mmCIF file of N, CA and C in Angstrom:
data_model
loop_
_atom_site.group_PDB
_atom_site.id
_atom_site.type_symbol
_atom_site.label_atom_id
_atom_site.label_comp_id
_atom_site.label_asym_id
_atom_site.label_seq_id
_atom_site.Cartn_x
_atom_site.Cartn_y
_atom_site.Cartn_z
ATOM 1 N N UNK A 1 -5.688 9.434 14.088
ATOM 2 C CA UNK A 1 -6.051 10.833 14.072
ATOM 3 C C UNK A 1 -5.096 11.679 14.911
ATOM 4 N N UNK A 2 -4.370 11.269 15.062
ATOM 5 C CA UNK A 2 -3.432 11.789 15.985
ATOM 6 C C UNK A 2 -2.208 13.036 15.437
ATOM 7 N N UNK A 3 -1.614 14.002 15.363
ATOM 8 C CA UNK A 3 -0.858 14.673 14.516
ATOM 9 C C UNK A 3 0.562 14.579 15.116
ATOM 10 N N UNK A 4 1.329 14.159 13.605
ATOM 11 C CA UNK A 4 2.566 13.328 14.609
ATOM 12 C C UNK A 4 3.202 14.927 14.568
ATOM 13 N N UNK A 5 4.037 14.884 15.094
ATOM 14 C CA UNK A 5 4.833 16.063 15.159
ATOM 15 C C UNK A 5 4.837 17.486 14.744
ATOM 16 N N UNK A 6 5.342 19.122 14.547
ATOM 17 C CA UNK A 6 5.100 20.199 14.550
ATOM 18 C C UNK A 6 4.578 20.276 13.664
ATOM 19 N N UNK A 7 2.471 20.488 13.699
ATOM 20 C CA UNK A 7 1.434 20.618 12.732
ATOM 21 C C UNK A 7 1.549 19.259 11.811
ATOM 22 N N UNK A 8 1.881 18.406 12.168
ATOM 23 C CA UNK A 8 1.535 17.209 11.664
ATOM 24 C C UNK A 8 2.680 17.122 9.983
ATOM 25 N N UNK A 9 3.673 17.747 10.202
ATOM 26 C CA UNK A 9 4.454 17.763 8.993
ATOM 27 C C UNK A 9 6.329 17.255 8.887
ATOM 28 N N UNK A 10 6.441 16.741 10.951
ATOM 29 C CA UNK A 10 7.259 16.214 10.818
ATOM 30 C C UNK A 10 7.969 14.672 10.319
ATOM 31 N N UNK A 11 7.135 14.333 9.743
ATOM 32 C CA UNK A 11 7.457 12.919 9.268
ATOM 33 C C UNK A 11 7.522 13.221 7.778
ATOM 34 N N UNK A 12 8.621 12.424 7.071
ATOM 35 C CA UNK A 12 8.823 12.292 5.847
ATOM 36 C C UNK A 12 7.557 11.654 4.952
ATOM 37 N N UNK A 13 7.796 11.552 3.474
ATOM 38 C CA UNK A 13 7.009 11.536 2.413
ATOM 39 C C UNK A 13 6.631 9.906 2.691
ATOM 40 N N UNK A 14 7.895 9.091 2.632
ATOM 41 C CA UNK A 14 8.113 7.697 2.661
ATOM 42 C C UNK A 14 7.357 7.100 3.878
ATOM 43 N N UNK A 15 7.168 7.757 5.349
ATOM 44 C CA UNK A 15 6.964 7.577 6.877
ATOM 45 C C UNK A 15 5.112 7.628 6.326
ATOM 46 N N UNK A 16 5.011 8.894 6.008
ATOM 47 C CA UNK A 16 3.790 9.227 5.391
ATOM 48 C C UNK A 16 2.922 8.035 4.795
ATOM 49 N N UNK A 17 3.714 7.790 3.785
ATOM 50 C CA UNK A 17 3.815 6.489 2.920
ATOM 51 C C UNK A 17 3.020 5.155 3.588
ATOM 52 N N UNK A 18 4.304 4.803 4.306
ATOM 53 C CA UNK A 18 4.480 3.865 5.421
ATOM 54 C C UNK A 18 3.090 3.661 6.402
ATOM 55 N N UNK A 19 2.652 4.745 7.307
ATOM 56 C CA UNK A 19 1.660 4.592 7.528
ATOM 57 C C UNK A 19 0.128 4.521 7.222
ATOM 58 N N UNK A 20 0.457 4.970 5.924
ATOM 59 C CA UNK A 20 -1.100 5.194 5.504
ATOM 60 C C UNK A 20 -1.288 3.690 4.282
ATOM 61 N N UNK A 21 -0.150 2.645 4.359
ATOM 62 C CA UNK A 21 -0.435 1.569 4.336
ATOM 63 C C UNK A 21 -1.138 0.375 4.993
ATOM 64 N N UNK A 22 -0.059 0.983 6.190
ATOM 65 C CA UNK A 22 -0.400 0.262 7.632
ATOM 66 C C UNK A 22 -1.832 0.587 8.189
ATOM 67 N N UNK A 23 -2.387 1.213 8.038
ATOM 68 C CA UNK A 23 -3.844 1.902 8.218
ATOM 69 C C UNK A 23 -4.702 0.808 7.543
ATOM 70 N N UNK A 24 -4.263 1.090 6.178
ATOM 71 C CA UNK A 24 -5.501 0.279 4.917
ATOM 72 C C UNK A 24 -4.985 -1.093 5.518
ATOM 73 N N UNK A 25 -3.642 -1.726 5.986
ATOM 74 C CA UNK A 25 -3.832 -3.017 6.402
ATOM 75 C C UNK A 25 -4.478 -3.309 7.873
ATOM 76 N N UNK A 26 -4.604 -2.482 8.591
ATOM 77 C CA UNK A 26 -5.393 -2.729 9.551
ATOM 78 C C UNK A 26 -6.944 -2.212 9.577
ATOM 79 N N UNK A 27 -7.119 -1.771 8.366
ATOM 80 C CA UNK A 27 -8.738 -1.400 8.277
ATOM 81 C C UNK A 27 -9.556 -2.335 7.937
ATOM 82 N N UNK A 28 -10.749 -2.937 8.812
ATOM 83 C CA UNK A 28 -11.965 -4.050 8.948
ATOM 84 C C UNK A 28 -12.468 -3.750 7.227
ATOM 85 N N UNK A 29 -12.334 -2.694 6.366
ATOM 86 C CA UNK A 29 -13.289 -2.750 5.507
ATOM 87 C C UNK A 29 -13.198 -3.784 4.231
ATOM 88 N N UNK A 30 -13.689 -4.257 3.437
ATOM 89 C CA UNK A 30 -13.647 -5.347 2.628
ATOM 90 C C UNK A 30 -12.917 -5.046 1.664
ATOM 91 N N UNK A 31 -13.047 -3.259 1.271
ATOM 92 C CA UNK A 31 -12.102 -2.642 -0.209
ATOM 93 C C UNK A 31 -11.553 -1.785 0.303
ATOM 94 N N UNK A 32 -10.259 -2.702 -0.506
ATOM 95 C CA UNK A 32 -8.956 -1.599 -0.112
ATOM 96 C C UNK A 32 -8.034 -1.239 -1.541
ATOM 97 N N UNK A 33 -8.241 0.316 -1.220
ATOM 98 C CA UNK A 33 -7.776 0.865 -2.828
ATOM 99 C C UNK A 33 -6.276 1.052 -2.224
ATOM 100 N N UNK A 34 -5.256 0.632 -2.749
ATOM 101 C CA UNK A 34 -3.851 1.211 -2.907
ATOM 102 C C UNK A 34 -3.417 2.084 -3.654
ATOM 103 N N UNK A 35 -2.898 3.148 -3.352
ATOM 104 C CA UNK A 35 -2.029 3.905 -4.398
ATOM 105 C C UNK A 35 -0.639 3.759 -4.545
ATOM 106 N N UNK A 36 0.101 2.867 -5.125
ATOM 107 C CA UNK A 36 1.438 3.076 -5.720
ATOM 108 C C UNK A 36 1.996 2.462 -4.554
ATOM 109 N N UNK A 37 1.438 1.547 -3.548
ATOM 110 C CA UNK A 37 1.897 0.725 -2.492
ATOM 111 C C UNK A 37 3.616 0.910 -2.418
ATOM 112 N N UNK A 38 3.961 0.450 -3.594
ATOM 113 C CA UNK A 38 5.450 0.394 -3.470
ATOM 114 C C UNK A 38 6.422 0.968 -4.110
ATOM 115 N N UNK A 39 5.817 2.444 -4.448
ATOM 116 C CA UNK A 39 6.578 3.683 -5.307
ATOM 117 C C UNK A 39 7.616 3.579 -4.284
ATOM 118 N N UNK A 40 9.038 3.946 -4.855
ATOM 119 C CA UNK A 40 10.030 4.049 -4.546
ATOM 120 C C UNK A 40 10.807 3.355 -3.240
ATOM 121 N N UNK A 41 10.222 1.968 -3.987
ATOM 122 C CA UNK A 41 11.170 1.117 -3.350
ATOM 123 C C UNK A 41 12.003 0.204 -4.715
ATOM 124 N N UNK A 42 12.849 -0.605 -4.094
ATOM 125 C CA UNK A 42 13.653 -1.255 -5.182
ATOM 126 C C UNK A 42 12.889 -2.223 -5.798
ATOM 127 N N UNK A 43 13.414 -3.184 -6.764
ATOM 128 C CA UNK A 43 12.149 -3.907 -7.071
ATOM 129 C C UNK A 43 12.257 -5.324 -6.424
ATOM 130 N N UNK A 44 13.337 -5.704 -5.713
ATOM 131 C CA UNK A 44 13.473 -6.669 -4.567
ATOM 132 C C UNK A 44 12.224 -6.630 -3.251
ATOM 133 N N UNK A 45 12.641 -5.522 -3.219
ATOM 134 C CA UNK A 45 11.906 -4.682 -1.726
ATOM 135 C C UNK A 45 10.516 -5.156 -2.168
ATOM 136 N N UNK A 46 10.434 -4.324 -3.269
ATOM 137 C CA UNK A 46 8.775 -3.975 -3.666
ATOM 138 C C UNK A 46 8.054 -5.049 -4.356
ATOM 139 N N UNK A 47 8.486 -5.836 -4.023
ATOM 140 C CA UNK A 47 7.932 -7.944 -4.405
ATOM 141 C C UNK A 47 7.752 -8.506 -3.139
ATOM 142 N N UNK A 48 8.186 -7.819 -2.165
ATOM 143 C CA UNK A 48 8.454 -8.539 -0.659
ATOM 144 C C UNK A 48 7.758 -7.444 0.122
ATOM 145 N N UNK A 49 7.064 -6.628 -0.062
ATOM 146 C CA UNK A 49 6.361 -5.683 0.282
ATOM 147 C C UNK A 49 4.716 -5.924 -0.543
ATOM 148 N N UNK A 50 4.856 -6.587 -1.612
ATOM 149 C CA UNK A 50 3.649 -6.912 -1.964
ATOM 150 C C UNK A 50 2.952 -8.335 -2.095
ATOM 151 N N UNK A 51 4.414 -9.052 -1.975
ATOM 152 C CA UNK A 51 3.762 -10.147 -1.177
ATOM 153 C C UNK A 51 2.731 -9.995 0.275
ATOM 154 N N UNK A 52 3.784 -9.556 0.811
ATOM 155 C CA UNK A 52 2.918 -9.312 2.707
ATOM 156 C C UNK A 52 1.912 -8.427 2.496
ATOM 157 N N UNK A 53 1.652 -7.552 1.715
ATOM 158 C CA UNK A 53 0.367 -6.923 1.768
ATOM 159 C C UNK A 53 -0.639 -7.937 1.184
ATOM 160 N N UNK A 54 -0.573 -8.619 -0.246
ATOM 161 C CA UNK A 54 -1.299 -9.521 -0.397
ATOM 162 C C UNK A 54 -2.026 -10.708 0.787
ATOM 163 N N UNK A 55 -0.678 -10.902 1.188
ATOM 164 C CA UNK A 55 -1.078 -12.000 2.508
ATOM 165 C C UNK A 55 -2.102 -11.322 3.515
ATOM 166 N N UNK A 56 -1.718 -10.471 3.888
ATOM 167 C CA UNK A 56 -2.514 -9.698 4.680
ATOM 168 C C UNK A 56 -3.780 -9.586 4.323
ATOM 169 N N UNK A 57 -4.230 -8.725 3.097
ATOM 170 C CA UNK A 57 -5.181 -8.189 2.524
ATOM 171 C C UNK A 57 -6.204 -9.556 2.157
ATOM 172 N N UNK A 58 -6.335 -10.614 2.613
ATOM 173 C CA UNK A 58 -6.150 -12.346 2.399
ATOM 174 C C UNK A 58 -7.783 -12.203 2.451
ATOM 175 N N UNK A 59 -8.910 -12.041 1.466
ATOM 176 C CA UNK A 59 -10.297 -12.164 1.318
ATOM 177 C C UNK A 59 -11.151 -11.077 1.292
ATOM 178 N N UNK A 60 -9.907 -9.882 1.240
ATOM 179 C CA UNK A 60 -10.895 -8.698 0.505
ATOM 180 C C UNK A 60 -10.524 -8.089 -0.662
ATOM 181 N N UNK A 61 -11.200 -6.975 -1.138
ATOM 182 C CA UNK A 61 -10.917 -6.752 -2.700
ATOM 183 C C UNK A 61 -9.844 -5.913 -2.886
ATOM 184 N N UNK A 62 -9.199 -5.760 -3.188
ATOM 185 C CA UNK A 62 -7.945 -5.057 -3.580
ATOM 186 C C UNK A 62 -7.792 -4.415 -4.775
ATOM 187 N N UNK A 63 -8.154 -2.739 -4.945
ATOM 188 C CA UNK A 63 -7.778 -2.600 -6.216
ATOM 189 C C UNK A 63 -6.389 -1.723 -5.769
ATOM 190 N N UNK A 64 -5.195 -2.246 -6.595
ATOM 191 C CA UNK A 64 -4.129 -1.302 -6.899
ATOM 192 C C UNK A 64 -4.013 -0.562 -7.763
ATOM 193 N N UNK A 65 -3.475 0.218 -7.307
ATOM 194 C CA UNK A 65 -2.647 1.456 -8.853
ATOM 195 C C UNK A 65 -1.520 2.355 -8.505
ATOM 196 N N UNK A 66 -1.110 1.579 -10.444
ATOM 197 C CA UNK A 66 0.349 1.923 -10.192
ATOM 198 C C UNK A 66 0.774 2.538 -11.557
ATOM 199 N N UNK A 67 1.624 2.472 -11.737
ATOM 200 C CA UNK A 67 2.236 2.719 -12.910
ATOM 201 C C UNK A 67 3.323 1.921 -13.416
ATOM 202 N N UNK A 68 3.753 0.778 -12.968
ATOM 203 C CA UNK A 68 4.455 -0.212 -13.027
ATOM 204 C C UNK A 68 3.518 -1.536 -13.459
ATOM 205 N N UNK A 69 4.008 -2.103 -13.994
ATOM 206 C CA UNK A 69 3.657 -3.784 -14.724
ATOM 207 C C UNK A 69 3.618 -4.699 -13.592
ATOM 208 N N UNK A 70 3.274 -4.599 -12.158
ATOM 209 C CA UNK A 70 3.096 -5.595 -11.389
ATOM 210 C C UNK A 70 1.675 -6.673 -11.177
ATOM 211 N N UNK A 71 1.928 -7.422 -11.623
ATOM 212 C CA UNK A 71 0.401 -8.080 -12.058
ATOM 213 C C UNK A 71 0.516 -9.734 -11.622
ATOM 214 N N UNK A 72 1.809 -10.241 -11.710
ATOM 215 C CA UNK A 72 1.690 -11.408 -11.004
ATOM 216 C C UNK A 72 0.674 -12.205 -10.585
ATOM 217 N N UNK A 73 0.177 -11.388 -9.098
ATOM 218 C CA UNK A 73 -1.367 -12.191 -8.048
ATOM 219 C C UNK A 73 -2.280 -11.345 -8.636
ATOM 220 N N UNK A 74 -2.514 -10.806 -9.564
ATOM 221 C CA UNK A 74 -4.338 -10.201 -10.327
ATOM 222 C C UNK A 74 -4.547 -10.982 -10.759
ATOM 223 N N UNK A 75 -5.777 -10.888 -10.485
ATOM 224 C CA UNK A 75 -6.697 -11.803 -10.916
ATOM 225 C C UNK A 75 -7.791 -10.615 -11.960
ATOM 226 N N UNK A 76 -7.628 -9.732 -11.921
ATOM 227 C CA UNK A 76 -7.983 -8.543 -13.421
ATOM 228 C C UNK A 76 -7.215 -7.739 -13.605
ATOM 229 N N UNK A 77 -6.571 -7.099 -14.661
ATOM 230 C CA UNK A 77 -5.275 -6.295 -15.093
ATOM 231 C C UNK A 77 -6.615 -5.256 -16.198
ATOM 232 N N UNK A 78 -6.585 -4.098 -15.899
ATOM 233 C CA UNK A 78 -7.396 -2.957 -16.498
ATOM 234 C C UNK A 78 -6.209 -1.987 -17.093
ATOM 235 N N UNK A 79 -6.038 -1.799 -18.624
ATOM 236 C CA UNK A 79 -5.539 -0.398 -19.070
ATOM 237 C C UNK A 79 -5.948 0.262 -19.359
#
């Protein structure tokens, strides 16, 4: 809750991004909705970014959404 810098608007889109991942991975709650976890990263990056969130996220429910075909670790794929 804290406001990072002048009115809370000095941090970039990506920083933005960045933390409000890091949040849902440190949040106790059982469901964790992602949005677009790994919009605009490469697709190296963004396999190695969703590995470790998977690992992390390790016995609660996970719904993602994206707009990309990443489906690999689902265990339900909804169109």
């Amino acid at each position: 809750d804290t406001t990072l810098g002048r009115g809370g608007t000095a941090i970039s889109g990506g920083e933005a991004q960045r933390l409000g991942l890091a949040r849902g991975l440190l949040s106790s709650h059982g469901v964790v909705v992602l949005d677009e976890p790994t919009a605009h990263l490469d697709p190296s990056m963004a396999a190695d970014v969703g590995e470790s969130v998977i690992a992390a996220l390790s016995g609660r429910t996970v719904l993602t959404l994206g707009h990309t075909a990443q489906h690999d670790n689902a265990n339900v794929i909804l169109i």
